[in-house]
PDB file of C-alpha atoms in Angstrom:
ATOM      1  CA  UNK A   1       7.515  20.680  43.445  1.00  0.00           C
ATOM      2  CA  UNK A   2       5.510  19.656  46.528  1.00  0.00           C
ATOM      3  CA  UNK A   3       7.307  16.335  46.511  1.00  0.00           C
ATOM      4  CA  UNK A   4      10.697  18.055  46.661  1.00  0.00           C
ATOM      5  CA  UNK A   5       9.662  20.278  49.551  1.00  0.00           C
ATOM      6  CA  UNK A   6       8.302  17.296  51.463  1.00  0.00           C
ATOM      7  CA  UNK A   7      11.547  15.355  51.094  1.00  0.00           C
ATOM      8  CA  UNK A   8      13.709  18.351  51.927  1.00  0.00           C
ATOM      9  CA  UNK A   9      11.795  18.824  55.179  1.00  0.00           C
ATOM     10  CA  UNK A  10      12.062  15.155  56.078  1.00  0.00           C
ATOM     11  CA  UNK A  11       8.282  14.746  56.203  1.00  0.00           C
ATOM     12  CA  UNK A  12       6.374  12.029  54.529  1.00  0.00           C
ATOM     13  CA  UNK A  13       3.211  12.003  56.628  1.00  0.00           C
ATOM     14  CA  UNK A  14      -0.177  13.045  55.206  1.00  0.00           C
ATOM     15  CA  UNK A  15       0.130  16.224  57.331  1.00  0.00           C
ATOM     16  CA  UNK A  16       3.445  17.296  55.792  1.00  0.00           C
ATOM     17  CA  UNK A  17       2.208  16.368  52.318  1.00  0.00           C
ATOM     18  CA  UNK A  18      -0.854  18.606  52.887  1.00  0.00           C
ATOM     19  CA  UNK A  19       1.320  21.472  54.114  1.00  0.00           C
ATOM     20  CA  UNK A  20       3.665  21.187  51.144  1.00  0.00           C
ATOM     21  CA  UNK A  21       0.773  20.995  48.679  1.00  0.00           C
ATOM     22  CA  UNK A  22      -0.748  24.155  50.181  1.00  0.00           C
ATOM     23  CA  UNK A  23       2.578  25.994  50.033  1.00  0.00           C
ATOM     24  CA  UNK A  24       2.299  26.805  53.745  1.00  0.00           C
ATOM     25  CA  UNK A  25       5.383  27.916  55.675  1.00  0.00           C
ATOM     26  CA  UNK A  26       6.195  25.499  58.481  1.00  0.00           C
ATOM     27  CA  UNK A  27       9.072  24.010  60.454  1.00  0.00           C
ATOM     28  CA  UNK A  28       9.294  20.309  61.163  1.00  0.00           C
ATOM     29  CA  UNK A  29      10.654  19.176  64.548  1.00  0.00           C
ATOM     30  CA  UNK A  30      11.608  15.545  65.142  1.00  0.00           C
ATOM     31  CA  UNK A  31      12.548  14.120  68.530  1.00  0.00           C
ATOM     32  CA  UNK A  32      13.052  10.704  70.043  1.00  0.00           C
ATOM     33  CA  UNK A  33       9.667   9.566  71.360  1.00  0.00           C
ATOM     34  CA  UNK A  34       9.732   7.688  74.661  1.00  0.00           C
ATOM     35  CA  UNK A  35       6.913   5.089  74.728  1.00  0.00           C
ATOM     36  CA  UNK A  36       6.859   5.368  78.538  1.00  0.00           C
ATOM     37  CA  UNK A  37       6.133   9.121  78.494  1.00  0.00           C
ATOM     38  CA  UNK A  38       2.921   9.798  80.442  1.00  0.00           C
ATOM     39  CA  UNK A  39       1.877  12.673  78.122  1.00  0.00           C
ATOM     40  CA  UNK A  40       2.733  12.857  74.426  1.00  0.00           C
ATOM     41  CA  UNK A  41       2.168  16.613  74.349  1.00  0.00           C
ATOM     42  CA  UNK A  42       4.222  17.465  77.407  1.00  0.00           C
ATOM     43  CA  UNK A  43       6.977  15.179  76.108  1.00  0.00           C
ATOM     44  CA  UNK A  44       6.936  17.154  72.836  1.00  0.00           C
ATOM     45  CA  UNK A  45       7.089  20.519  74.639  1.00  0.00           C
ATOM     46  CA  UNK A  46      10.055  19.390  76.710  1.00  0.00           C
ATOM     47  CA  UNK A  47      11.875  17.847  73.741  1.00  0.00           C
ATOM     48  CA  UNK A  48      11.367  20.980  71.625  1.00  0.00           C
ATOM     49  CA  UNK A  49      12.239  23.370  74.445  1.00  0.00           C
ATOM     50  CA  UNK A  50       8.999  25.345  74.138  1.00  0.00           C
ATOM     51  CA  UNK A  51       6.396  26.203  76.743  1.00  0.00           C
ATOM     52  CA  UNK A  52       3.444  23.775  76.927  1.00  0.00           C
ATOM     53  CA  UNK A  53       1.015  26.595  76.055  1.00  0.00           C
ATOM     54  CA  UNK A  54       2.538  26.665  72.521  1.00  0.00           C
ATOM     55  CA  UNK A  55       2.225  22.911  71.929  1.00  0.00           C
ATOM     56  CA  UNK A  56      -1.306  21.835  71.024  1.00  0.00           C
ATOM     57  CA  UNK A  57      -2.793  18.358  71.185  1.00  0.00           C
ATOM     58  CA  UNK A  58      -5.315  17.052  68.704  1.00  0.00           C
ATOM     59  CA  UNK A  59      -8.293  15.345  70.303  1.00  0.00           C
ATOM     60  CA  UNK A  60     -11.238  13.715  68.575  1.00  0.00           C
ATOM     61  CA  UNK A  61     -14.634  14.054  70.197  1.00  0.00           C
ATOM     62  CA  UNK A  62     -18.126  12.940  69.315  1.00  0.00           C
ATOM     63  CA  UNK A  63     -20.482  15.909  69.180  1.00  0.00           C
ATOM     64  CA  UNK A  64     -24.093  14.805  68.747  1.00  0.00           C
ATOM     65  CA  UNK A  65     -22.985  11.752  66.767  1.00  0.00           C
ATOM     66  CA  UNK A  66     -20.458  13.576  64.551  1.00  0.00           C
ATOM     67  CA  UNK A  67     -16.702  13.250  65.040  1.00  0.00           C
ATOM     68  CA  UNK A  68     -15.106  16.634  65.656  1.00  0.00           C
ATOM     69  CA  UNK A  69     -11.465  17.621  66.103  1.00  0.00           C
ATOM     70  CA  UNK A  70     -10.454  19.805  69.050  1.00  0.00           C
ATOM     71  CA  UNK A  71      -6.992  21.387  69.110  1.00  0.00           C
ATOM     72  CA  UNK A  72      -6.051  22.573  72.606  1.00  0.00           C
ATOM     73  CA  UNK A  73      -2.849  23.372  74.532  1.00  0.00           C
ATOM     74  CA  UNK A  74      -1.187  20.323  76.064  1.00  0.00           C
ATOM     75  CA  UNK A  75      -0.949  22.263  79.336  1.00  0.00           C
ATOM     76  CA  UNK A  76      -4.714  22.107  79.803  1.00  0.00           C
ATOM     77  CA  UNK A  77      -7.781  20.038  79.094  1.00  0.00           C
ATOM     78  CA  UNK A  78     -10.605  20.075  76.591  1.00  0.00           C
ATOM     79  CA  UNK A  79     -13.866  21.589  77.828  1.00  0.00           C
ATOM     80  CA  UNK A  80     -16.371  19.264  76.138  1.00  0.00           C
ATOM     81  CA  UNK A  81     -19.336  21.540  76.817  1.00  0.00           C
ATOM     82  CA  UNK A  82     -17.509  24.499  75.214  1.00  0.00           C
ATOM     83  CA  UNK A  83     -16.609  22.320  72.212  1.00  0.00           C
ATOM     84  CA  UNK A  84     -20.248  21.347  71.687  1.00  0.00           C
ATOM     85  CA  UNK A  85     -21.277  24.997  71.934  1.00  0.00           C
ATOM     86  CA  UNK A  86     -18.569  26.068  69.446  1.00  0.00           C
ATOM     87  CA  UNK A  87     -20.044  23.826  66.742  1.00  0.00           C
ATOM     88  CA  UNK A  88     -23.694  24.378  67.614  1.00  0.00           C
ATOM     89  CA  UNK A  89     -24.085  21.013  69.311  1.00  0.00           C
ATOM     90  CA  UNK A  90     -25.715  19.932  72.528  1.00  0.00           C
ATOM     91  CA  UNK A  91     -23.543  17.098  73.840  1.00  0.00           C
ATOM     92  CA  UNK A  92     -19.893  16.127  73.423  1.00  0.00           C
ATOM     93  CA  UNK A  93     -17.885  13.155  74.636  1.00  0.00           C
ATOM     94  CA  UNK A  94     -14.449  11.869  73.782  1.00  0.00           C
ATOM     95  CA  UNK A  95     -14.565   9.663  70.692  1.00  0.00           C
ATOM     96  CA  UNK A  96     -13.751   5.978  70.814  1.00  0.00           C
ATOM     97  CA  UNK A  97      -9.962   5.798  70.205  1.00  0.00           C
ATOM     98  CA  UNK A  98     -10.365   3.124  67.495  1.00  0.00           C
ATOM     99  CA  UNK A  99     -12.927   5.286  65.666  1.00  0.00           C
ATOM    100  CA  UNK A 100     -10.625   8.323  65.933  1.00  0.00           C
ATOM    101  CA  UNK A 101      -7.696   6.348  64.495  1.00  0.00           C
ATOM    102  CA  UNK A 102      -9.775   4.784  61.721  1.00  0.00           C
ATOM    103  CA  UNK A 103     -11.349   8.095  60.687  1.00  0.00           C
ATOM    104  CA  UNK A 104      -8.216  10.266  60.824  1.00  0.00           C
ATOM    105  CA  UNK A 105      -5.750   7.677  59.541  1.00  0.00           C
ATOM    106  CA  UNK A 106      -3.384   8.397  62.423  1.00  0.00           C
ATOM    107  CA  UNK A 107      -2.504   6.538  65.620  1.00  0.00           C
ATOM    108  CA  UNK A 108      -3.316   7.917  69.067  1.00  0.00           C
ATOM    109  CA  UNK A 109      -0.561  10.243  70.223  1.00  0.00           C
ATOM    110  CA  UNK A 110       0.202  11.096  66.609  1.00  0.00           C
ATOM    111  CA  UNK A 111      -3.141  12.420  65.378  1.00  0.00           C
ATOM    112  CA  UNK A 112      -2.600  15.593  63.397  1.00  0.00           C
ATOM    113  CA  UNK A 113      -5.278  18.157  62.616  1.00  0.00           C
ATOM    114  CA  UNK A 114      -3.780  18.203  59.092  1.00  0.00           C
ATOM    115  CA  UNK A 115      -4.013  15.625  56.313  1.00  0.00           C
ATOM    116  CA  UNK A 116      -6.651  13.462  57.944  1.00  0.00           C
ATOM    117  CA  UNK A 117      -8.134  10.564  55.963  1.00  0.00           C
ATOM    118  CA  UNK A 118     -11.601  12.088  56.395  1.00  0.00           C
ATOM    119  CA  UNK A 119     -11.787  15.831  56.917  1.00  0.00           C
ATOM    120  CA  UNK A 120     -13.545  16.520  60.203  1.00  0.00           C
ATOM    121  CA  UNK A 121     -14.971  19.693  61.695  1.00  0.00           C
ATOM    122  CA  UNK A 122     -12.163  21.355  63.602  1.00  0.00           C
ATOM    123  CA  UNK A 123     -12.142  23.773  66.513  1.00  0.00           C
ATOM    124  CA  UNK A 124      -8.889  25.484  67.516  1.00  0.00           C
ATOM    125  CA  UNK A 125      -8.654  26.878  71.032  1.00  0.00           C
ATOM    126  CA  UNK A 126      -8.647  30.666  70.799  1.00  0.00           C
ATOM    127  CA  UNK A 127      -5.521  30.865  73.000  1.00  0.00           C
ATOM    128  CA  UNK A 128      -3.545  29.851  69.892  1.00  0.00           C
ATOM    129  CA  UNK A 129      -3.948  33.344  68.475  1.00  0.00           C
ATOM    130  CA  UNK A 130      -1.760  34.724  71.293  1.00  0.00           C
ATOM    131  CA  UNK A 131       1.285  33.062  69.675  1.00  0.00           C
ATOM    132  CA  UNK A 132       3.127  33.771  66.427  1.00  0.00           C
ATOM    133  CA  UNK A 133       3.543  30.015  65.955  1.00  0.00           C
ATOM    134  CA  UNK A 134       2.252  26.875  67.621  1.00  0.00           C
ATOM    135  CA  UNK A 135       3.254  23.223  67.366  1.00  0.00           C
ATOM    136  CA  UNK A 136       0.892  20.377  66.504  1.00  0.00           C
ATOM    137  CA  UNK A 137       1.475  16.746  65.672  1.00  0.00           C
ATOM    138  CA  UNK A 138       2.856  16.195  62.187  1.00  0.00           C
ATOM    139  CA  UNK A 139       1.220  12.785  62.016  1.00  0.00           C
ATOM    140  CA  UNK A 140       3.329  10.475  64.116  1.00  0.00           C
ATOM    141  CA  UNK A 141       4.721  10.298  67.621  1.00  0.00           C
ATOM    142  CA  UNK A 142       8.011  12.180  67.821  1.00  0.00           C
ATOM    143  CA  UNK A 143       7.231  14.565  64.949  1.00  0.00           C
ATOM    144  CA  UNK A 144       5.754  18.040  65.410  1.00  0.00           C
ATOM    145  CA  UNK A 145       5.052  20.782  62.910  1.00  0.00           C
ATOM    146  CA  UNK A 146       5.360  24.455  63.861  1.00  0.00           C
ATOM    147  CA  UNK A 147       3.183  26.907  61.960  1.00  0.00           C
ATOM    148  CA  UNK A 148       1.121  30.026  62.488  1.00  0.00           C
ATOM    149  CA  UNK A 149      -2.281  29.556  64.124  1.00  0.00           C
ATOM    150  CA  UNK A 150      -3.865  31.458  61.216  1.00  0.00           C
ATOM    151  CA  UNK A 151      -2.391  28.988  58.705  1.00  0.00           C
ATOM    152  CA  UNK A 152      -3.571  26.030  60.781  1.00  0.00           C
ATOM    153  CA  UNK A 153      -7.076  27.505  61.008  1.00  0.00           C
ATOM    154  CA  UNK A 154      -7.161  28.201  57.268  1.00  0.00           C
ATOM    155  CA  UNK A 155      -5.915  24.724  56.287  1.00  0.00           C
ATOM    156  CA  UNK A 156      -8.411  22.928  58.533  1.00  0.00           C
ATOM    157  CA  UNK A 157     -11.303  25.418  58.145  1.00  0.00           C
ATOM    158  CA  UNK A 158     -11.202  25.618  61.935  1.00  0.00           C
ATOM    159  CA  UNK A 159     -13.453  27.687  64.127  1.00  0.00           C
ATOM    160  CA  UNK A 160     -11.564  29.552  66.866  1.00  0.00           C
ATOM    161  CA  UNK A 161     -13.259  29.245  70.261  1.00  0.00           C
ATOM    162  CA  UNK A 162     -12.320  29.063  73.954  1.00  0.00           C
ATOM    163  CA  UNK A 163     -12.501  25.260  74.274  1.00  0.00           C
ATOM    164  CA  UNK A 164      -9.494  24.683  76.535  1.00  0.00           C
ATOM    165  CA  UNK A 165      -9.353  25.017  80.263  1.00  0.00           C
ATOM    166  CA  UNK A 166      -6.598  24.744  82.500  1.00  0.00           C
TER     167      UNK A 166
END
């Protein structure tokens, strides 16, 4: 059954497979990705016709030697100090892009908080709860998944915390 749902929704990424397997309601949005776009997230917001505060980017950071996923609005930036605090850490820095790609199984600009190769601690910016649905990468550039913040938090075991600024 999950296979059918995945095909019907045109998915095929680990993120859409995970969503289908969980039976989570979601909408898949595909758009033509422009490799010259300066910001993947802002490109997605514009292509989908939604405000940038509803499109969230997935960033991988190193918190005290442990890779951690931060999901924040594309309109702002990640507050590394707030991220460290949210997971009980002392210091956070952006992860090496190659390590992020290797660990998640996704390429930069297409990293999804869902269906990662290795499940990482995840923190979702608390601003997500102000929206009925948000969009996150579905696992490749030009493909976004829209779902409720509560479903995203449940599927990723995310902590909600004010980690965005902007």
